[in-house]
XYZ file of C-alpha atoms in Angstrom:
160
model
C 118.692 90.746 52.890
C 119.224 88.104 50.798
C 116.836 85.271 49.756
C 113.414 87.087 51.006
C 114.510 85.723 54.301
C 114.417 88.497 57.413
C 117.268 89.569 58.754
C 117.707 89.925 62.187
C 119.805 92.359 64.220
C 119.911 93.191 67.622
C 122.767 94.899 69.603
C 124.233 92.669 72.559
C 126.456 94.004 75.292
C 128.749 91.555 76.806
C 127.282 91.720 80.520
C 123.338 91.701 78.779
C 122.721 87.493 78.644
C 125.539 87.247 75.862
C 125.440 83.281 75.546
C 122.058 83.056 75.690
C 121.275 86.136 73.576
C 123.924 84.465 70.598
C 122.205 81.029 70.724
C 118.897 82.647 70.247
C 120.282 84.365 67.494
C 122.616 81.516 65.417
C 119.432 79.383 64.242
C 118.387 82.356 62.203
C 119.503 83.781 59.592
C 121.387 86.926 59.920
C 124.820 87.743 61.385
C 125.549 88.370 65.220
C 128.513 91.072 65.791
C 130.240 90.851 69.033
C 132.452 94.687 68.950
C 135.973 93.657 70.247
C 135.501 96.033 72.618
C 139.313 96.412 74.635
C 138.468 98.465 77.314
C 135.970 95.840 78.593
C 136.527 94.051 81.996
C 139.037 91.759 82.372
C 137.454 88.511 82.628
C 137.863 86.214 80.133
C 140.853 88.503 79.098
C 144.564 87.884 78.588
C 147.045 89.691 77.349
C 148.378 89.441 73.935
C 150.593 91.153 71.370
C 149.479 94.283 69.832
C 152.139 95.554 67.494
C 155.309 96.472 69.779
C 152.641 96.589 72.879
C 150.083 94.493 74.453
C 146.215 94.698 75.049
C 144.116 93.365 77.838
C 141.665 91.350 75.378
C 138.561 89.559 75.964
C 138.523 86.184 74.715
C 134.222 85.535 74.813
C 133.117 86.376 71.631
C 136.151 84.042 70.749
C 134.496 80.808 73.114
C 131.158 81.625 71.928
C 132.604 81.204 68.026
C 134.032 78.352 68.682
C 131.496 76.506 71.186
C 128.592 77.421 67.804
C 130.868 76.496 64.739
C 129.746 80.464 63.795
C 132.386 81.310 60.442
C 134.050 84.529 62.220
C 134.558 87.780 60.533
C 137.109 90.784 61.160
C 135.472 94.017 60.035
C 137.162 96.975 58.590
C 135.177 100.384 58.340
C 136.611 103.039 56.798
C 135.596 106.042 56.905
C 135.114 107.893 53.604
C 133.194 111.103 54.136
C 130.200 112.227 56.227
C 127.703 109.424 57.032
C 129.676 107.486 54.700
C 131.548 103.922 55.391
C 133.461 101.051 53.291
C 133.324 98.189 55.172
C 135.632 94.893 54.311
C 135.188 91.535 55.834
C 138.133 89.544 56.329
C 137.369 85.766 57.032
C 139.191 84.684 60.376
C 140.376 80.603 60.518
C 139.062 79.202 63.921
C 141.242 76.676 65.162
C 140.324 73.500 64.712
C 140.449 71.091 68.000
C 143.203 69.614 67.410
C 144.967 73.366 68.633
C 144.406 72.249 72.063
C 141.651 73.259 74.350
C 138.896 75.587 73.883
C 140.890 78.980 76.389
C 143.522 78.213 73.841
C 141.628 77.900 70.459
C 140.067 81.342 71.532
C 143.423 82.878 72.751
C 144.232 81.945 69.164
C 141.229 83.584 67.329
C 141.584 86.759 69.127
C 145.259 87.134 68.082
C 144.137 86.864 64.926
C 141.996 89.905 65.025
C 144.833 91.401 66.868
C 147.101 90.659 64.311
C 144.999 92.537 61.424
C 143.556 95.243 63.721
C 147.408 96.356 64.341
C 147.727 97.704 61.355
C 144.859 99.873 60.513
C 146.015 101.085 63.779
C 148.723 102.314 61.971
C 146.853 103.115 58.744
C 144.532 105.047 59.989
C 144.880 106.319 63.890
C 142.838 109.097 63.567
C 139.850 106.966 63.299
C 139.842 105.526 65.555
C 138.249 105.827 69.452
C 140.596 107.498 72.820
C 143.448 104.189 73.476
C 143.920 105.555 76.890
C 140.557 103.790 77.883
C 141.946 100.361 76.800
C 144.325 98.383 78.598
C 147.431 98.597 76.605
C 151.037 98.075 78.402
C 154.389 97.694 76.282
C 155.364 95.108 75.599
C 158.894 93.222 77.701
C 161.075 91.778 74.121
C 164.061 89.957 75.005
C 166.424 90.576 71.831
C 169.271 87.470 71.882
C 171.983 87.530 69.482
C 172.102 84.414 67.028
C 173.240 81.075 68.340
C 173.134 82.583 72.106
C 170.896 80.511 74.248
C 168.942 82.498 76.601
C 170.829 81.173 80.165
C 174.192 82.256 78.697
C 175.931 86.160 78.781
C 176.454 87.957 75.807
C 179.919 88.372 74.509
C 181.706 91.161 75.819
C 181.356 93.189 72.517
C 177.582 93.018 72.385
C 176.791 93.872 75.972
C 176.634 97.247 75.680
């Protein structure tokens, strides 16, 4: 609670009239929280880098935040013990309109959160739910020697 005003919180699932329920929440004091559930359906989702892999990430939350110009935070939640958690809120920087279309900006905002998630996964993998549910694939990375254009053949010494 802040300033004696009521604090509102209610969970909303993506398929459960999310845009309308979010719009109803924004004018009131409170927090509208969207869990970045990487197992949620593919629409609107894009493949985004996650460390050395890619994850199919839903951008609906980023679209909502950008449309309504709401502050966006990445929330780290670390289990300290039974029923004891430490939360850390990291503000994200939504791209301005000059950064492209709404879709492009939503992708960039979602990528900011994923960039923070990757080291968290490596640091405390035991605190994350089963990743076999998420759509994750190996990222194809082409390593090109300095000074060569992608269309140029590699010198014989570098072809091994």
